[in-house]
Amino acid sequence: MADFNKISETMKNTLKCIFVLFVLQTASGDRCSLEISPSRVVVAFGQPVTVSCVASRPVRVLGWESAIGPSHTQRDVAVQWSVDSLIDWIEEPICYGVFFSAPRQCEEKLNLVLYKTPDSISISMVNHTGPMVEGKEYQLLCEVQNIAPVQYLTLRWYRGQTEVYNHTFSELSPATPVQVSSTLLINPGRVEDGAPYRCEAALELGPEGPQPPPRVKSEPLSIVVHYPPDPFNPEREVVEFVDGEDVLLNCSSGGNPPPSYSWSSPNVQDNDENQPLLRAPSSGTYTCTASNVLGKSSKKFMVKPKSKGV
Ligand SMILES: *[C@@H]1O[C@H](CO)[C@@H](O)[C@H](O)[C@H]1NC(C)=O
Ligand SMILES: *[C@@H]1O[C@H](CO)[C@@H](O)[C@H](O)[C@H]1NC(C)=O
Ligand SMILES: *[C@@H]1O[C@H](CO)[C@@H](O)[C@H](O)[C@H]1NC(C)=O
């Protein structure tokens, strides 16, 4: 007899189970008399969460189906799903109700987002060390470790304060923490010498999520750009001088590494002083050349006595 009772109990449970599974697929949405509140929750990794499910008509069984903290009540019109510290990437919990009248069963799924800010975010140069050369292409890599869910991630690249590129990952689906990266192709010019690049990971989790969205920034990576001396403009210049006064010729030029200078003129001996400034003792033509490993640039100064005013 005892055995029979046991079997019959097991069978009843099995039948109930099949019944639940069958009817769960039949009614939801508007016809379902269940309301989850809040209907969407965004929980930080390790934080508590509590959501209630309320039936708007008499219910036989009301419960939460979930891998963690499942619960149910009999005849109560409200049931809570509550976890002290959510650290598992579970399927979204479902609230189900078994009613006395039709529709006899329905369900609502909780929109649950468990998120985790990245363990680290770093920026580096791909296959390159040391200074870059103006006009060549380089790649910067941003790597984000252990972030979830990646579909809410926006990775932004900054040069100084300016956003230069952003990358979203909405096409990816994993809810669990992953590592992602983004590559930025750059073609640095001289104005970018010393520019700090950064990347930033922002989890934009919607209105139910934290405001402002959690952001994590990488350390800056300052690039060094080598470039030839700036071309002179104008390349020829007429300079007048008053008798008895030296005239100072200046051919300072940009360039990285900083250029070295040489002057040539029929009037002065070759000058090895490596100075951008030259005191011209007399009229004549003076040519200055600024050079570094990437190139050179020259300028001619025509020094003439000052014409007498008419
Ligand atoms: C970096 O260099 C390695 C070895 O030279 C090469 O296999 C790899 O394809 C390079 N990666 C990129 C992104 O250029
Ligand atoms: C991404 O960059 C585009 C322009 O490149 C900009 O219009 C857009 O607002 C940016 N998106 C985000 C999420 O910042
Ligand atoms: C020479 O020219 C440079 C660049 O135009 C300028 O910064 C510098 O002050 C000048 N030097 C002198 C001594 O005039």
Short mmCIF file of C-alpha atoms and ligand atoms in Angstrom, two decimals:
data_model
loop_
_atom_site.label_atom_id
_atom_site.label_comp_id
_atom_site.label_asym_id
_atom_site.label_seq_id
_atom_site.Cartn_x
_atom_site.Cartn_y
_atom_site.Cartn_z
CA MET A 1 0.00 0.00 0.00
CA ALA A 2 2.74 2.37 1.00
CA ASP A 3 4.46 1.66 -2.30
CA PHE A 4 1.33 2.33 -4.26
CA ASN A 5 0.86 5.67 -2.54
CA LYS A 6 4.40 6.61 -3.35
CA ILE A 7 3.98 5.70 -7.01
CA SER A 8 0.71 7.53 -7.25
CA GLU A 9 2.30 10.63 -5.67
CA THR A 10 5.15 10.47 -8.18
CA MET A 11 2.73 10.09 -11.05
CA LYS A 12 0.68 13.01 -9.90
CA ASN A 13 3.80 15.14 -9.79
CA THR A 14 4.82 13.99 -13.23
CA LEU A 15 1.39 14.79 -14.61
CA LYS A 16 1.44 18.17 -12.97
CA CYS A 17 4.80 18.78 -14.50
CA ILE A 18 3.64 17.86 -18.00
CA PHE A 19 0.54 19.97 -17.51
CA VAL A 20 2.64 22.94 -16.45
CA LEU A 21 4.98 22.55 -19.42
CA PHE A 22 2.05 22.22 -21.82
CA VAL A 23 0.05 25.16 -20.62
CA LEU A 24 3.05 27.41 -20.11
CA GLN A 25 3.21 27.81 -23.86
CA THR A 26 -0.40 28.75 -24.32
CA ALA A 27 -1.02 32.03 -22.58
CA SER A 28 1.19 35.01 -21.98
CA GLY A 29 1.23 38.70 -22.68
CA ASP A 30 -2.06 40.54 -22.47
CA ARG A 31 -4.18 37.53 -21.62
CA CYS A 32 -1.88 36.57 -18.77
CA SER A 33 -3.09 37.91 -15.45
CA LEU A 34 0.44 38.19 -14.09
CA GLU A 35 2.43 41.30 -13.59
CA ILE A 36 6.12 41.36 -12.82
CA SER A 37 7.45 44.38 -11.04
CA PRO A 38 9.86 45.76 -11.92
CA SER A 39 9.49 44.13 -15.33
CA ARG A 40 13.15 44.74 -16.19
CA VAL A 41 15.95 44.59 -13.65
CA VAL A 42 19.60 45.43 -14.12
CA VAL A 43 21.76 43.94 -11.39
CA ALA A 44 25.46 44.45 -10.75
CA PHE A 45 27.45 41.26 -10.25
CA GLY A 46 27.19 40.16 -6.61
CA GLN A 47 24.34 42.50 -5.72
CA PRO A 48 20.94 41.52 -4.31
CA VAL A 49 17.79 41.45 -6.38
CA THR A 50 14.11 41.19 -5.49
CA VAL A 51 11.27 41.07 -7.97
CA SER A 52 7.62 40.43 -7.31
CA CYS A 53 5.02 38.73 -9.41
CA VAL A 54 1.37 39.56 -8.78
CA ALA A 55 -1.69 37.75 -10.11
CA SER A 56 -4.75 39.86 -10.81
CA ARG A 57 -7.24 37.01 -10.28
CA PRO A 58 -7.50 34.09 -7.86
CA VAL A 59 -4.67 31.69 -8.38
CA ARG A 60 -4.11 28.10 -7.35
CA VAL A 61 -0.31 28.14 -7.56
CA LEU A 62 1.92 31.12 -8.22
CA GLY A 63 5.64 30.65 -8.53
CA TRP A 64 9.00 31.56 -9.94
CA GLU A 65 10.85 29.06 -12.07
CA SER A 66 14.56 29.81 -11.87
CA ALA A 67 17.91 28.06 -11.52
CA ILE A 68 18.48 30.15 -8.39
CA GLY A 69 15.93 30.94 -5.70
CA PRO A 70 12.86 29.29 -7.24
CA SER A 71 9.77 29.83 -5.13
CA HIS A 72 6.05 29.28 -5.18
CA THR A 73 2.97 29.93 -3.12
CA GLN A 74 -0.49 28.39 -3.05
CA ARG A 75 -3.40 30.75 -3.36
CA ASP A 76 -1.36 33.86 -2.55
CA VAL A 77 -1.66 36.43 -5.32
CA ALA A 78 1.95 37.61 -4.93
CA VAL A 79 5.28 35.83 -4.90
CA GLN A 80 8.80 37.18 -4.79
CA TRP A 81 11.94 36.10 -6.50
CA SER A 82 14.80 37.16 -4.31
CA VAL A 83 18.56 36.51 -4.36
CA ASP A 84 21.00 37.98 -1.81
CA SER A 85 23.95 38.10 -4.14
CA LEU A 86 23.52 37.33 -7.81
CA ILE A 87 26.72 35.81 -9.20
CA ASP A 88 25.41 33.30 -11.73
CA TRP A 89 24.55 33.88 -15.34
CA ILE A 90 21.20 32.11 -15.25
CA GLU A 91 18.35 31.91 -17.70
CA GLU A 92 15.80 34.63 -17.13
CA PRO A 93 13.40 33.57 -14.33
CA ILE A 94 9.80 32.91 -15.29
CA CYS A 95 6.78 33.69 -13.15
CA TYR A 96 3.97 31.18 -13.69
CA GLY A 97 0.47 30.95 -12.39
CA VAL A 98 -2.01 28.09 -12.31
CA PHE A 99 -5.53 29.48 -12.11
CA PHE A 100 -8.98 28.17 -11.23
CA SER A 101 -10.50 29.44 -14.45
CA ALA A 102 -9.41 29.82 -18.05
CA PRO A 103 -6.84 30.61 -19.16
CA ARG A 104 -5.80 28.15 -16.53
CA GLN A 105 -2.12 28.80 -16.78
CA CYS A 106 0.20 31.46 -17.97
CA GLU A 107 3.68 32.81 -17.55
CA GLU A 108 5.72 35.98 -17.74
CA LYS A 109 9.43 36.12 -18.24
CA LEU A 110 11.50 38.55 -16.21
CA ASN A 111 13.80 40.75 -18.26
CA LEU A 112 16.94 40.28 -16.18
CA VAL A 113 20.33 41.79 -16.98
CA LEU A 114 23.26 40.83 -14.79
CA TYR A 115 26.25 43.00 -15.59
CA LYS A 116 29.90 43.11 -14.65
CA THR A 117 32.30 45.97 -15.25
CA PRO A 118 35.62 44.91 -16.80
CA ASP A 119 38.50 43.63 -14.67
CA SER A 120 40.85 45.69 -16.80
CA ILE A 121 41.11 47.71 -19.97
CA SER A 122 44.39 48.30 -21.70
CA ILE A 123 45.74 49.98 -24.81
CA SER A 124 48.82 49.04 -26.79
CA MET A 125 50.50 49.36 -30.18
CA VAL A 126 50.21 46.36 -32.49
CA ASN A 127 53.56 44.99 -33.69
CA HIS A 128 55.40 48.19 -33.02
CA THR A 129 57.47 49.86 -30.35
CA GLY A 130 59.04 53.29 -30.16
CA PRO A 131 58.32 56.38 -32.24
CA MET A 132 55.96 56.34 -35.23
CA VAL A 133 56.78 57.99 -38.52
CA GLU A 134 54.49 60.61 -40.01
CA GLY A 135 52.32 59.29 -42.84
CA LYS A 136 52.67 55.59 -42.03
CA GLU A 137 49.86 53.41 -40.75
CA TYR A 138 49.81 51.91 -37.30
CA GLN A 139 47.33 49.93 -35.27
CA LEU A 140 46.32 50.52 -31.70
CA LEU A 141 44.63 47.75 -29.77
CA CYS A 142 42.23 48.11 -26.89
CA GLU A 143 41.57 45.01 -24.82
CA VAL A 144 38.78 44.63 -22.31
CA GLN A 145 38.87 41.73 -19.87
CA ASN A 146 35.85 40.05 -18.36
CA ILE A 147 32.90 42.24 -19.20
CA ALA A 148 29.24 41.27 -19.36
CA PRO A 149 26.90 41.46 -21.16
CA VAL A 150 28.99 42.56 -24.10
CA GLN A 151 25.98 43.53 -26.23
CA TYR A 152 25.55 46.63 -24.03
CA LEU A 153 29.18 47.65 -24.37
CA THR A 154 30.34 50.72 -26.28
CA LEU A 155 34.10 51.04 -26.66
CA ARG A 156 35.14 54.59 -27.40
CA TRP A 157 38.52 55.75 -28.63
CA TYR A 158 39.78 59.18 -27.67
CA ARG A 159 42.68 61.30 -28.84
CA GLY A 160 43.04 63.85 -26.07
CA GLN A 161 39.44 64.82 -25.29
CA THR A 162 38.16 64.08 -28.80
CA GLU A 163 36.24 60.90 -29.54
CA VAL A 164 37.76 59.49 -32.72
CA TYR A 165 35.98 56.15 -33.05
CA ASN A 166 33.45 53.96 -31.28
CA HIS A 167 32.75 50.29 -31.49
CA THR A 168 29.63 48.47 -30.33
CA PHE A 169 29.17 44.76 -29.88
CA SER A 170 25.40 44.43 -30.17
CA GLU A 171 25.78 41.56 -32.63
CA LEU A 172 27.32 39.38 -29.93
CA SER A 173 25.03 37.38 -27.69
CA PRO A 174 26.86 35.88 -24.69
CA ALA A 175 25.47 36.95 -21.33
CA THR A 176 28.57 35.66 -19.54
CA PRO A 177 31.80 37.65 -19.12
CA VAL A 178 34.03 37.73 -22.18
CA GLN A 179 37.18 39.39 -23.40
CA VAL A 180 36.75 41.76 -26.35
CA SER A 181 39.04 44.04 -28.28
CA SER A 182 38.90 46.85 -30.76
CA THR A 183 41.54 47.98 -33.22
CA LEU A 184 42.08 51.57 -34.31
CA LEU A 185 44.00 52.25 -37.51
CA ILE A 186 45.90 55.52 -37.33
CA ASN A 187 47.93 57.50 -39.80
CA PRO A 188 49.50 60.05 -37.49
CA GLY A 189 50.50 63.50 -38.68
CA ARG A 190 52.96 65.87 -37.03
CA VAL A 191 50.23 67.55 -35.03
CA GLU A 192 49.65 64.23 -33.28
CA ASP A 193 53.15 64.09 -31.85
CA GLY A 194 52.67 63.53 -28.13
CA ALA A 195 48.91 62.95 -28.45
CA PRO A 196 47.49 60.74 -25.71
CA TYR A 197 45.20 57.97 -26.98
CA ARG A 198 42.78 56.25 -24.63
CA CYS A 199 39.95 53.81 -24.86
CA GLU A 200 36.94 53.65 -22.62
CA ALA A 201 34.42 50.90 -22.00
CA ALA A 202 30.89 52.04 -21.18
CA LEU A 203 28.05 49.68 -20.28
CA GLU A 204 24.89 51.37 -21.51
CA LEU A 205 22.27 49.26 -19.79
CA GLY A 206 19.16 51.31 -20.44
CA PRO A 207 16.95 53.40 -18.15
CA GLU A 208 16.80 50.66 -15.48
CA GLY A 209 20.59 50.54 -15.35
CA PRO A 210 22.90 52.78 -13.36
CA GLN A 211 23.05 56.43 -14.45
CA PRO A 212 25.46 57.58 -15.65
CA PRO A 213 26.48 54.29 -17.29
CA PRO A 214 29.51 52.61 -15.68
CA ARG A 215 32.70 53.59 -17.50
CA VAL A 216 36.23 52.26 -17.25
CA LYS A 217 39.12 54.07 -18.93
CA SER A 218 42.47 52.76 -20.04
CA GLU A 219 45.70 54.48 -19.15
CA PRO A 220 46.71 56.97 -21.87
CA LEU A 221 49.13 55.89 -24.55
CA SER A 222 51.06 58.90 -25.81
CA ILE A 223 52.45 58.42 -29.27
CA VAL A 224 55.68 59.95 -30.48
CA VAL A 225 55.60 60.97 -34.14
CA HIS A 226 58.80 61.57 -36.08
CA TYR A 227 58.61 63.92 -39.06
CA PRO A 228 61.00 65.88 -41.27
CA PRO A 229 61.71 69.58 -40.68
CA ASP A 230 58.78 71.80 -41.61
CA PRO A 231 59.03 73.25 -45.12
CA PHE A 232 59.89 76.95 -45.05
CA ASN A 233 57.36 79.45 -46.21
CA PRO A 234 58.58 81.49 -47.96
CA GLU A 235 61.60 79.57 -49.10
CA ARG A 236 63.35 82.79 -50.10
CA GLU A 237 63.30 85.96 -48.14
CA VAL A 238 64.81 89.38 -48.77
CA VAL A 239 66.19 90.99 -45.64
CA GLU A 240 67.33 94.58 -45.51
CA PHE A 241 69.89 95.91 -43.12
CA VAL A 242 71.10 99.28 -42.04
CA ASP A 243 74.80 99.98 -42.38
CA GLY A 244 76.74 99.19 -39.27
CA GLU A 245 74.11 96.88 -37.77
CA ASP A 246 74.19 93.11 -37.94
CA VAL A 247 71.06 91.46 -39.11
CA LEU A 248 69.81 88.34 -37.34
CA LEU A 249 68.64 85.55 -39.63
CA ASN A 250 66.32 83.01 -38.05
CA CYS A 251 65.57 79.68 -39.67
CA SER A 252 64.10 77.79 -36.70
CA SER A 253 62.05 74.86 -37.94
CA GLY A 254 59.83 72.23 -36.43
CA GLY A 255 60.78 68.60 -36.86
CA ASN A 256 61.11 65.51 -34.72
CA PRO A 257 63.76 64.59 -33.83
CA PRO A 258 64.63 68.32 -33.55
CA PRO A 259 66.59 69.29 -36.68
CA SER A 260 70.22 70.26 -36.81
CA TYR A 261 71.14 73.38 -38.77
CA SER A 262 73.87 74.37 -41.14
CA TRP A 263 74.48 77.68 -42.89
CA SER A 264 76.33 78.33 -46.08
CA SER A 265 77.27 81.59 -47.67
CA PRO A 266 80.10 83.01 -49.74
CA ASN A 267 80.57 85.52 -46.93
CA VAL A 268 80.97 83.18 -43.98
CA GLN A 269 83.06 80.11 -43.52
CA ASP A 270 81.19 76.89 -43.10
CA ASN A 271 79.46 77.17 -39.86
CA ASP A 272 79.24 74.10 -37.64
CA GLU A 273 77.55 75.73 -34.74
CA ASN A 274 74.29 73.97 -35.41
CA GLN A 275 72.28 77.09 -34.61
CA PRO A 276 69.07 78.23 -36.29
CA LEU A 277 70.21 81.85 -35.80
CA LEU A 278 72.93 83.58 -37.74
CA ARG A 279 74.20 87.12 -37.45
CA ALA A 280 74.87 88.26 -41.02
CA PRO A 281 77.85 90.64 -41.09
CA SER A 282 77.29 91.89 -44.64
CA SER A 283 75.00 91.65 -47.59
CA GLY A 284 74.87 88.49 -49.63
CA THR A 285 72.96 85.24 -49.87
CA TYR A 286 72.74 82.95 -46.87
CA THR A 287 71.29 79.46 -47.10
CA CYS A 288 70.15 77.60 -44.04
CA THR A 289 69.43 73.89 -44.03
CA ALA A 290 67.48 72.20 -41.27
CA SER A 291 67.79 68.43 -41.31
CA ASN A 292 66.97 65.33 -39.33
CA VAL A 293 66.92 61.62 -40.15
CA LEU A 294 63.69 61.99 -42.10
CA GLY A 295 64.63 64.85 -44.39
CA LYS A 296 65.81 68.36 -44.84
CA SER A 297 64.43 71.75 -45.66
CA SER A 298 66.28 74.84 -46.83
CA LYS A 299 65.75 78.54 -46.83
CA LYS A 300 67.60 81.33 -48.63
CA PHE A 301 68.02 84.78 -47.14
CA MET A 302 69.00 87.61 -49.51
CA VAL A 303 70.54 90.27 -47.33
CA LYS A 304 70.65 93.73 -48.96
CA PRO A 305 71.53 97.16 -47.75
CA LYS A 306 68.42 99.14 -46.87
CA SER A 307 67.32 101.21 -49.85
CA LYS A 308 67.36 104.93 -49.11
CA GLY A 309 63.89 106.33 -48.64
CA VAL A 310 62.84 108.68 -51.47
C1 LIG B 1 52.31 41.01 -36.02
O1 LIG B 1 53.53 40.33 -36.29
C2 LIG B 1 53.40 38.94 -36.34
C3 LIG B 1 54.78 38.33 -36.51
O2 LIG B 1 55.60 39.14 -37.31
C4 LIG B 1 52.46 38.56 -37.50
O3 LIG B 1 52.29 37.17 -37.55
C5 LIG B 1 51.12 39.22 -37.27
O4 LIG B 1 50.27 38.96 -38.36
C6 LIG B 1 51.28 40.71 -37.10
N1 LIG B 1 50.00 41.28 -36.74
C7 LIG B 1 49.49 42.35 -37.33
C8 LIG B 1 48.15 42.77 -36.86
O5 LIG B 1 50.07 42.96 -38.21
C1 LIG B 2 29.69 56.61 -32.59
O1 LIG B 2 30.30 57.45 -33.55
C2 LIG B 2 29.38 58.03 -34.46
C3 LIG B 2 30.17 58.86 -35.47
O2 LIG B 2 31.32 58.20 -35.85
C4 LIG B 2 28.41 58.91 -33.71
O3 LIG B 2 27.47 59.45 -34.60
C5 LIG B 2 27.69 58.08 -32.67
O4 LIG B 2 26.88 58.91 -31.88
C6 LIG B 2 28.67 57.38 -31.77
N1 LIG B 2 27.93 56.45 -30.96
C7 LIG B 2 28.04 56.44 -29.64
C8 LIG B 2 27.23 55.41 -28.97
O5 LIG B 2 28.75 57.23 -29.03
C1 LIG B 3 63.11 82.30 -34.46
O1 LIG B 3 61.87 81.81 -35.05
C2 LIG B 3 61.15 80.95 -34.21
C3 LIG B 3 60.01 80.37 -35.03
O2 LIG B 3 59.40 81.33 -35.82
C4 LIG B 3 60.69 81.70 -32.97
O3 LIG B 3 59.98 80.85 -32.12
C5 LIG B 3 61.92 82.21 -32.24
O4 LIG B 3 61.52 83.00 -31.14
C6 LIG B 3 62.78 83.06 -33.17
N1 LIG B 3 63.99 83.41 -32.46
C7 LIG B 3 64.47 84.66 -32.40
C8 LIG B 3 65.71 84.87 -31.61
O5 LIG B 3 63.91 85.58 -32.98
#
